[in-house]
mmCIF file of C-alpha atoms and ligand atoms in Angstrom:
data_model
loop_
_atom_site.group_PDB
_atom_site.id
_atom_site.type_symbol
_atom_site.label_atom_id
_atom_site.label_comp_id
_atom_site.label_asym_id
_atom_site.label_seq_id
_atom_site.Cartn_x
_atom_site.Cartn_y
_atom_site.Cartn_z
ATOM 1 C CA UNK B 1 117.228 68.486 140.673
ATOM 2 C CA UNK B 2 119.754 68.364 137.648
ATOM 3 C CA UNK B 3 123.147 69.323 137.502
ATOM 4 C CA UNK B 4 123.372 72.749 136.102
ATOM 5 C CA UNK B 5 125.523 73.550 133.271
ATOM 6 C CA UNK B 6 125.495 74.766 129.885
ATOM 7 C CA UNK B 7 125.320 71.787 128.006
ATOM 8 C CA UNK B 8 122.216 72.823 126.268
ATOM 9 C CA UNK B 9 124.358 75.173 124.188
ATOM 10 C CA UNK B 10 126.720 72.694 122.737
ATOM 11 C CA UNK B 11 126.401 71.937 118.935
ATOM 12 C CA UNK B 12 123.829 75.292 118.857
ATOM 13 C CA UNK B 13 124.975 77.303 115.829
ATOM 14 C CA UNK B 14 125.575 81.196 116.782
ATOM 15 C CA UNK B 15 126.114 84.280 114.515
ATOM 16 C CA UNK B 16 127.889 86.797 116.477
ATOM 17 C CA UNK B 17 128.273 90.652 114.192
ATOM 18 C CA UNK B 18 131.104 92.157 114.955
ATOM 19 C CA UNK B 19 132.718 89.031 116.642
ATOM 20 C CA UNK B 20 136.680 89.572 115.353
ATOM 21 C CA UNK B 21 136.713 92.750 117.920
ATOM 22 C CA UNK B 22 138.030 92.568 120.941
ATOM 23 C CA UNK B 23 134.880 92.308 122.754
ATOM 24 C CA UNK B 24 133.385 89.858 120.445
ATOM 25 C CA UNK B 25 136.096 87.355 119.771
ATOM 26 C CA UNK B 26 136.353 87.113 123.927
ATOM 27 C CA UNK B 27 132.773 86.122 123.658
ATOM 28 C CA UNK B 28 133.071 83.651 120.499
ATOM 29 C CA UNK B 29 135.505 81.880 122.701
ATOM 30 C CA UNK B 30 133.435 81.455 125.632
ATOM 31 C CA UNK B 31 130.280 79.862 123.194
ATOM 32 C CA UNK B 32 133.386 77.861 121.686
ATOM 33 C CA UNK B 33 134.393 76.633 125.053
ATOM 34 C CA UNK B 34 131.022 75.038 125.546
ATOM 35 C CA UNK B 35 130.950 73.503 122.090
ATOM 36 C CA UNK B 36 128.833 75.935 120.138
ATOM 37 C CA UNK B 37 129.183 76.117 116.283
ATOM 38 C CA UNK B 38 129.740 79.467 115.683
ATOM 39 C CA UNK B 39 129.892 82.323 112.370
ATOM 40 C CA UNK B 40 131.868 85.311 112.995
ATOM 41 C CA UNK B 41 130.016 87.853 110.697
ATOM 42 C CA UNK B 42 131.879 90.813 110.278
ATOM 43 C CA UNK B 43 132.620 93.417 107.500
ATOM 44 C CA UNK B 44 136.407 92.674 107.830
ATOM 45 C CA UNK B 45 136.494 88.997 106.186
ATOM 46 C CA UNK B 46 140.340 88.858 106.606
ATOM 47 C CA UNK B 47 140.266 89.647 110.561
ATOM 48 C CA UNK B 48 137.104 86.837 111.000
ATOM 49 C CA UNK B 49 138.511 84.082 109.112
ATOM 50 C CA UNK B 50 141.847 84.574 110.979
ATOM 51 C CA UNK B 51 139.774 84.795 114.301
ATOM 52 C CA UNK B 52 137.496 82.121 113.695
ATOM 53 C CA UNK B 53 140.723 79.547 112.383
ATOM 54 C CA UNK B 54 142.397 80.263 115.853
ATOM 55 C CA UNK B 55 139.667 79.844 118.140
ATOM 56 C CA UNK B 56 138.472 76.866 116.343
ATOM 57 C CA UNK B 57 141.546 75.324 116.457
ATOM 58 C CA UNK B 58 142.085 75.835 119.879
ATOM 59 C CA UNK B 59 138.383 74.921 121.160
ATOM 60 C CA UNK B 60 138.344 71.806 118.526
ATOM 61 C CA UNK B 61 134.863 73.412 117.580
ATOM 62 C CA UNK B 62 133.345 75.021 114.400
ATOM 63 C CA UNK B 63 133.990 78.424 114.109
ATOM 64 C CA UNK B 64 134.020 80.369 110.283
ATOM 65 C CA UNK B 65 134.530 83.563 109.092
ATOM 66 C CA UNK B 66 132.080 84.886 107.054
ATOM 67 C CA UNK B 67 131.789 88.768 105.254
ATOM 68 C CA UNK B 68 128.888 90.694 106.497
ATOM 69 C CA UNK B 69 128.050 94.388 106.348
ATOM 70 C CA UNK B 70 125.481 94.605 109.613
ATOM 71 C CA UNK B 71 123.964 98.252 107.837
ATOM 72 C CA UNK B 72 123.242 96.271 104.387
ATOM 73 C CA UNK B 73 120.216 93.925 104.344
ATOM 74 C CA UNK B 74 121.394 91.862 101.148
ATOM 75 C CA UNK B 75 125.061 91.044 102.681
ATOM 76 C CA UNK B 76 122.877 89.888 105.726
ATOM 77 C CA UNK B 77 120.925 87.331 103.644
ATOM 78 C CA UNK B 78 124.040 86.139 101.676
ATOM 79 C CA UNK B 79 125.851 85.364 104.821
ATOM 80 C CA UNK B 80 122.903 84.206 106.246
ATOM 81 C CA UNK B 81 123.009 81.424 103.495
ATOM 82 C CA UNK B 82 126.524 80.806 103.579
ATOM 83 C CA UNK B 83 126.050 79.863 106.972
ATOM 84 C CA UNK B 84 123.323 77.646 106.684
ATOM 85 C CA UNK B 85 124.738 75.443 103.974
ATOM 86 C CA UNK B 86 128.141 75.326 106.136
ATOM 87 C CA UNK B 87 127.160 75.256 110.051
ATOM 88 C CA UNK B 88 122.970 74.367 109.568
ATOM 89 C CA UNK B 89 120.113 76.661 111.106
ATOM 90 C CA UNK B 90 121.037 79.290 113.550
ATOM 91 C CA UNK B 91 119.714 79.347 116.877
ATOM 92 C CA UNK B 92 121.492 81.909 118.633
ATOM 93 C CA UNK B 93 122.323 85.753 117.390
ATOM 94 C CA UNK B 94 124.636 87.613 119.231
ATOM 95 C CA UNK B 95 124.595 91.740 118.043
ATOM 96 C CA UNK B 96 128.231 92.858 118.480
ATOM 97 C CA UNK B 97 129.155 95.155 115.781
ATOM 98 C CA UNK B 98 129.035 98.310 117.080
ATOM 99 C CA UNK B 99 131.327 101.409 117.988
ATOM 100 C CA UNK B 100 132.094 105.140 118.374
ATOM 101 C CA UNK B 101 134.439 107.285 116.151
ATOM 102 C CA UNK B 102 136.167 110.768 116.145
ATOM 103 C CA UNK B 103 133.932 112.291 113.495
ATOM 104 C CA UNK B 104 131.058 111.795 115.671
ATOM 105 C CA UNK B 105 132.803 113.237 119.076
ATOM 106 C CA UNK B 106 132.702 116.646 120.254
ATOM 107 C CA UNK B 107 136.178 118.191 121.373
ATOM 108 C CA UNK B 108 134.748 119.297 124.334
ATOM 109 C CA UNK B 109 133.061 118.106 127.124
ATOM 110 C CA UNK B 110 130.836 121.066 128.585
ATOM 111 C CA UNK B 111 130.623 124.390 126.706
ATOM 112 C CA UNK B 112 131.894 127.713 128.621
ATOM 113 C CA UNK B 113 131.494 131.212 127.541
ATOM 114 C CA UNK B 114 135.047 130.548 126.088
ATOM 115 C CA UNK B 115 133.451 128.074 123.612
ATOM 116 C CA UNK B 116 131.523 130.900 121.585
ATOM 117 C CA UNK B 117 133.937 131.668 119.230
ATOM 118 C CA UNK B 118 135.047 128.459 118.871
ATOM 119 C CA UNK B 119 131.883 126.574 118.084
ATOM 120 C CA UNK B 120 133.043 123.873 115.739
ATOM 121 C CA UNK B 121 134.763 122.244 118.862
ATOM 122 C CA UNK B 122 131.381 121.730 120.125
ATOM 123 C CA UNK B 123 127.828 119.842 119.680
ATOM 124 C CA UNK B 124 127.197 123.247 116.788
ATOM 125 C CA UNK B 125 130.096 121.802 115.046
ATOM 126 C CA UNK B 126 129.057 118.057 115.189
ATOM 127 C CA UNK B 127 128.906 116.731 111.258
ATOM 128 C CA UNK B 128 125.858 114.767 110.447
ATOM 129 C CA UNK B 129 127.613 112.295 108.385
ATOM 130 C CA UNK B 130 129.764 111.403 111.148
ATOM 131 C CA UNK B 131 126.864 111.554 113.321
ATOM 132 C CA UNK B 132 124.760 109.057 111.431
ATOM 133 C CA UNK B 133 126.922 106.753 110.705
ATOM 134 C CA UNK B 134 127.740 105.941 113.896
ATOM 135 C CA UNK B 135 123.986 106.180 115.057
ATOM 136 C CA UNK B 136 123.090 103.720 112.271
ATOM 137 C CA UNK B 137 126.089 101.111 113.047
ATOM 138 C CA UNK B 138 125.050 100.888 116.686
ATOM 139 C CA UNK B 139 121.113 100.793 116.391
ATOM 140 C CA UNK B 140 120.565 99.646 113.061
ATOM 141 C CA UNK B 141 123.209 97.473 112.992
ATOM 142 C CA UNK B 142 121.352 95.626 115.693
ATOM 143 C CA UNK B 143 118.059 96.054 114.106
ATOM 144 C CA UNK B 144 118.852 94.687 110.525
ATOM 145 C CA UNK B 145 120.772 91.705 111.380
ATOM 146 C CA UNK B 146 117.993 90.378 114.183
ATOM 147 C CA UNK B 147 115.347 91.003 110.892
ATOM 148 C CA UNK B 148 117.724 88.732 108.960
ATOM 149 C CA UNK B 149 118.901 85.771 111.174
ATOM 150 C CA UNK B 150 116.328 85.554 113.733
ATOM 151 C CA UNK B 151 114.249 83.702 110.631
ATOM 152 C CA UNK B 152 115.616 79.831 111.716
ATOM 153 C CA UNK B 153 114.055 80.523 115.200
ATOM 154 C CA UNK B 154 111.135 81.808 114.319
ATOM 155 C CA UNK B 155 110.665 78.540 112.250
ATOM 156 C CA UNK B 156 111.752 76.489 115.267
ATOM 157 C CA UNK B 157 109.983 78.547 117.775
ATOM 158 C CA UNK B 158 113.184 78.809 119.723
ATOM 159 C CA UNK B 159 115.980 81.184 119.817
ATOM 160 C CA UNK B 160 118.129 84.023 121.849
ATOM 161 C CA UNK B 161 119.271 87.134 120.816
ATOM 162 C CA UNK B 162 121.748 89.030 122.535
ATOM 163 C CA UNK B 163 122.748 92.575 121.937
ATOM 164 C CA UNK B 164 125.487 94.890 122.999
ATOM 165 C CA UNK B 165 124.703 98.039 124.595
ATOM 166 C CA UNK B 166 126.913 100.433 127.149
ATOM 167 C CA UNK B 167 127.004 102.210 130.282
ATOM 168 C CA UNK B 168 125.933 105.144 127.891
ATOM 169 C CA UNK B 169 122.590 103.786 127.462
ATOM 170 C CA UNK B 170 122.138 104.904 131.027
ATOM 171 C CA UNK B 171 123.844 107.887 131.544
ATOM 172 C CA UNK B 172 125.629 109.213 128.186
ATOM 173 C CA UNK B 173 129.261 110.189 128.621
ATOM 174 C CA UNK B 174 130.086 113.696 127.558
ATOM 175 C CA UNK B 175 131.654 114.108 124.117
ATOM 176 C CA UNK B 176 129.719 110.705 122.295
ATOM 177 C CA UNK B 177 126.016 111.646 121.794
ATOM 178 C CA UNK B 178 125.765 109.563 118.676
ATOM 179 C CA UNK B 179 127.140 106.415 120.239
ATOM 180 C CA UNK B 180 124.641 107.058 123.573
ATOM 181 C CA UNK B 181 121.433 107.798 121.597
ATOM 182 C CA UNK B 182 122.579 104.724 119.903
ATOM 183 C CA UNK B 183 122.721 102.527 122.754
ATOM 184 C CA UNK B 184 120.198 103.608 124.784
ATOM 185 C CA UNK B 185 117.924 103.168 121.435
ATOM 186 C CA UNK B 186 119.574 99.213 121.759
ATOM 187 C CA UNK B 187 118.283 99.261 125.230
ATOM 188 C CA UNK B 188 114.917 100.411 124.195
ATOM 189 C CA UNK B 189 114.876 97.824 121.078
ATOM 190 C CA UNK B 190 115.550 94.858 123.588
ATOM 191 C CA UNK B 191 112.790 95.891 125.831
ATOM 192 C CA UNK B 192 110.510 96.252 122.447
ATOM 193 C CA UNK B 193 111.259 93.028 120.696
ATOM 194 C CA UNK B 194 111.226 90.721 123.524
ATOM 195 C CA UNK B 195 107.786 91.595 124.058
ATOM 196 C CA UNK B 196 107.162 90.940 120.736
ATOM 197 C CA UNK B 197 108.486 87.810 119.940
ATOM 198 C CA UNK B 198 108.208 86.257 123.452
ATOM 199 C CA UNK B 199 105.467 84.424 122.086
ATOM 200 C CA UNK B 200 107.086 82.755 119.379
ATOM 201 C CA UNK B 201 109.722 81.178 121.609
ATOM 202 C CA UNK B 202 112.487 83.874 121.325
ATOM 203 C CA UNK B 203 114.326 85.252 124.043
ATOM 204 C CA UNK B 204 115.961 88.560 123.684
ATOM 205 C CA UNK B 205 118.516 90.190 126.117
ATOM 206 C CA UNK B 206 121.108 92.419 126.391
ATOM 207 C CA UNK B 207 124.611 92.810 128.236
ATOM 208 C CA UNK B 208 125.926 96.898 128.926
ATOM 209 C CA UNK B 209 129.616 96.602 129.374
ATOM 210 C CA UNK B 210 131.055 98.741 131.494
ATOM 211 C CA UNK B 211 134.846 100.131 130.409
ATOM 212 C CA UNK B 212 137.595 98.104 128.460
ATOM 213 C CA UNK B 213 140.160 99.668 126.464
ATOM 214 C CA UNK B 214 139.729 98.944 123.021
ATOM 215 C CA UNK B 215 140.207 100.190 119.098
ATOM 216 C CA UNK B 216 137.079 102.226 119.271
ATOM 217 C CA UNK B 217 137.777 104.197 122.444
ATOM 218 C CA UNK B 218 141.437 104.222 122.910
ATOM 219 C CA UNK B 219 142.211 107.684 121.525
ATOM 220 C CA UNK B 220 139.739 108.969 124.539
ATOM 221 C CA UNK B 221 140.775 107.232 127.463
ATOM 222 C CA UNK B 222 144.932 106.641 126.545
ATOM 223 C CA UNK B 223 147.621 109.356 126.591
ATOM 224 C CA UNK B 224 149.247 108.152 123.210
ATOM 225 C CA UNK B 225 152.487 109.899 124.252
ATOM 226 C CA UNK B 226 152.910 108.772 127.837
ATOM 227 C CA UNK B 227 150.690 105.499 127.796
ATOM 228 C CA UNK B 228 149.457 106.654 131.049
ATOM 229 C CA UNK B 229 145.657 107.043 131.311
ATOM 230 C CA UNK B 230 144.345 110.357 129.680
ATOM 231 C CA UNK B 231 142.324 112.558 132.061
ATOM 232 C CA UNK B 232 139.455 110.785 130.908
ATOM 233 C CA UNK B 233 140.738 107.583 131.149
ATOM 234 C CA UNK B 234 141.091 107.932 134.897
ATOM 235 C CA UNK B 235 138.232 109.767 135.420
ATOM 236 C CA UNK B 236 136.663 106.560 134.255
ATOM 237 C CA UNK B 237 138.754 104.371 136.651
ATOM 238 C CA UNK B 238 137.609 106.561 139.515
ATOM 239 C CA UNK B 239 134.334 105.899 139.048
ATOM 240 C CA UNK B 240 134.440 102.203 138.639
ATOM 241 C CA UNK B 241 134.043 100.959 142.626
ATOM 242 C CA UNK B 242 136.434 97.832 141.438
ATOM 243 C CA UNK B 243 139.106 100.531 140.350
ATOM 244 C CA UNK B 244 139.947 99.689 136.817
ATOM 245 C CA UNK B 245 139.085 98.477 133.086
ATOM 246 C CA UNK B 246 137.552 95.617 132.577
ATOM 247 C CA UNK B 247 138.955 92.170 130.397
ATOM 248 C CA UNK B 248 137.633 91.031 127.431
ATOM 249 C CA UNK B 249 136.966 88.141 129.518
ATOM 250 C CA UNK B 250 134.635 89.232 132.067
ATOM 251 C CA UNK B 251 132.218 89.281 129.557
ATOM 252 C CA UNK B 252 131.857 85.639 129.125
ATOM 253 C CA UNK B 253 129.967 84.605 131.971
ATOM 254 C CA UNK B 254 126.924 86.791 131.801
ATOM 255 C CA UNK B 255 127.128 86.005 127.722
ATOM 256 C CA UNK B 256 126.879 81.934 128.223
ATOM 257 C CA UNK B 257 124.108 82.694 131.113
ATOM 258 C CA UNK B 258 121.832 84.763 128.665
ATOM 259 C CA UNK B 259 122.162 82.636 125.455
ATOM 260 C CA UNK B 260 121.702 79.134 127.741
ATOM 261 C CA UNK B 261 118.588 77.909 129.063
ATOM 262 C CA UNK B 262 119.395 78.785 132.487
ATOM 263 C CA UNK B 263 117.698 81.961 131.546
ATOM 264 C CA UNK B 264 114.876 80.775 130.222
ATOM 265 C CA UNK B 265 112.532 82.611 131.727
ATOM 266 C CA UNK B 266 114.707 86.095 131.181
ATOM 267 C CA UNK B 267 113.489 88.116 128.482
ATOM 268 C CA UNK B 268 113.745 92.086 128.016
ATOM 269 C CA UNK B 269 116.553 92.708 130.470
ATOM 270 C CA UNK B 270 120.220 94.746 130.162
ATOM 271 C CA UNK B 271 122.608 93.081 132.830
ATOM 272 C CA UNK B 272 125.643 95.519 132.988
ATOM 273 C CA UNK B 273 129.030 94.207 133.518
ATOM 274 C CA UNK B 274 131.044 97.023 134.909
ATOM 275 C CA UNK B 275 132.780 96.732 138.347
ATOM 276 C CA UNK B 276 129.950 98.325 139.602
ATOM 277 C CA UNK B 277 129.918 101.503 137.805
ATOM 278 C CA UNK B 278 126.244 102.129 136.891
ATOM 279 C CA UNK B 279 125.713 101.327 140.775
ATOM 280 C CA UNK B 280 128.233 104.211 141.922
ATOM 281 C CA UNK B 281 127.058 107.691 142.703
ATOM 282 C CA UNK B 282 130.777 109.121 142.508
ATOM 283 C CA UNK B 283 130.424 110.254 146.159
HETATM 284 P P1 NAD T 1 136.193 96.715 118.172
HETATM 285 O O1 NAD T 1 136.158 97.741 117.494
HETATM 286 O O2 NAD T 1 137.214 95.852 118.664
HETATM 287 O O3 NAD T 1 134.841 95.472 117.305
HETATM 288 C C1 NAD T 1 134.350 95.943 116.611
HETATM 289 C C2 NAD T 1 133.902 94.929 115.193
HETATM 290 O O4 NAD T 1 132.792 94.983 114.512
HETATM 291 C C3 NAD T 1 135.150 94.967 114.364
HETATM 292 O O5 NAD T 1 135.572 93.411 114.058
HETATM 293 C C4 NAD T 1 135.005 96.019 113.185
HETATM 294 O O6 NAD T 1 134.860 94.883 111.713
HETATM 295 C C5 NAD T 1 133.317 95.083 113.071
HETATM 296 N N1 NAD T 1 132.527 95.914 112.259
HETATM 297 C C6 NAD T 1 132.311 97.379 112.438
HETATM 298 N N2 NAD T 1 132.084 98.153 111.348
HETATM 299 C C7 NAD T 1 130.795 96.535 110.935
HETATM 300 C C8 NAD T 1 129.979 96.556 109.860
HETATM 301 N N3 NAD T 1 129.006 97.327 109.354
HETATM 302 N N4 NAD T 1 129.484 95.205 109.640
HETATM 303 C C9 NAD T 1 130.104 93.994 110.315
HETATM 304 N N5 NAD T 1 130.918 94.513 111.505
HETATM 305 C C10 NAD T 1 131.469 95.409 111.648
HETATM 306 O O7 NAD T 1 134.748 97.117 119.538
HETATM 307 P P2 NAD T 1 134.553 96.161 120.611
HETATM 308 O O8 NAD T 1 135.037 97.458 121.523
HETATM 309 O O9 NAD T 1 135.102 94.968 120.484
HETATM 310 O O10 NAD T 1 133.301 96.648 121.043
HETATM 311 C C11 NAD T 1 132.363 95.494 120.729
HETATM 312 C C12 NAD T 1 130.641 95.812 121.080
HETATM 313 O O11 NAD T 1 131.006 96.294 122.489
HETATM 314 C C13 NAD T 1 130.027 97.076 120.237
HETATM 315 O O12 NAD T 1 128.798 97.358 120.479
HETATM 316 C C14 NAD T 1 130.374 98.120 121.475
HETATM 317 O O13 NAD T 1 129.618 99.416 121.115
HETATM 318 C C15 NAD T 1 130.400 97.601 122.370
HETATM 319 N N6 NAD T 1 131.118 98.061 123.558
HETATM 320 C C16 NAD T 1 132.006 98.413 123.788
HETATM 321 C C17 NAD T 1 132.760 98.984 125.461
HETATM 322 C C18 NAD T 1 134.396 99.090 125.247
HETATM 323 O O14 NAD T 1 134.757 99.444 126.511
HETATM 324 N N7 NAD T 1 134.897 98.862 124.274
HETATM 325 C C19 NAD T 1 132.062 99.426 125.994
HETATM 326 C C20 NAD T 1 130.576 98.966 126.196
HETATM 327 C C21 NAD T 1 129.992 98.669 124.959
#
């Protein structure tokens, strides 16, 4: 038997959408550490370029920042052209762009009779504009980049797609129905696409991160005034058997595992990286 390693990833070209974010940049570091060439495709070009330059110099590998909006096919096609010119053909895609927004969040967790005269704080007050934005970013924002960035993989009959799901995909958290529905759709799409592409050499899997404190959820899990966990943040920790939030680096092992040929017979799965949250019934 050969010694096992992630060496097969060395020199491979990866596009990661949302790669300038908190979790995305930890994944970029993991990929850079094994010598991959990485394009961070992010709506925020300036931050993408900054993060790319920092990681490139830390790991002495090629990392570039490219502007792309995951909801705009022509912007993704432009980005693909630039990546092909600068790094070569793409063999790996990580769909990392996503997130929630206060505009798609109910104020109350569960309705009671006391809420009947303030329906605006409940499901009935959700604005469709905010709902649509969050659903689109997480679902269509996974689908469209996959259509564009897997074309080189099709040609070469070899490639890997890694989607980023969430614990909400299994059991929705209160308050965030659009995000939860979209991440459930990401799991379903991961399975669907893995079957669709299995015979043309492209594997499709996902990671479902548990709870990490980042830009998108800080307003929900931290009490800004005291700097302590909010009651919701505390509930999450209490329901995570390991008793803590995750660190972005906790995603690195699962990322390399699913991208590398060490998992060459694995397609259509979602791996939770969650400190045991999804295994725990709360009692
Ligand atoms: P983040 O907000 O730090 O990063 C998201 C990145 O996506 C940002 O760099 C942003 O500029 C980019 N982005 C936003 N809209 C975009 C668009 N239209 N086109 C291209 N790029 C766009 O978020 P994060 O916490 O690092 O989350 C990364 C992924 O992990 C998301 O899919 C998120 O839903 C998922 N996730 C996060 C957690 C958590 O606890 N933070 C848990 C589970 C899943």
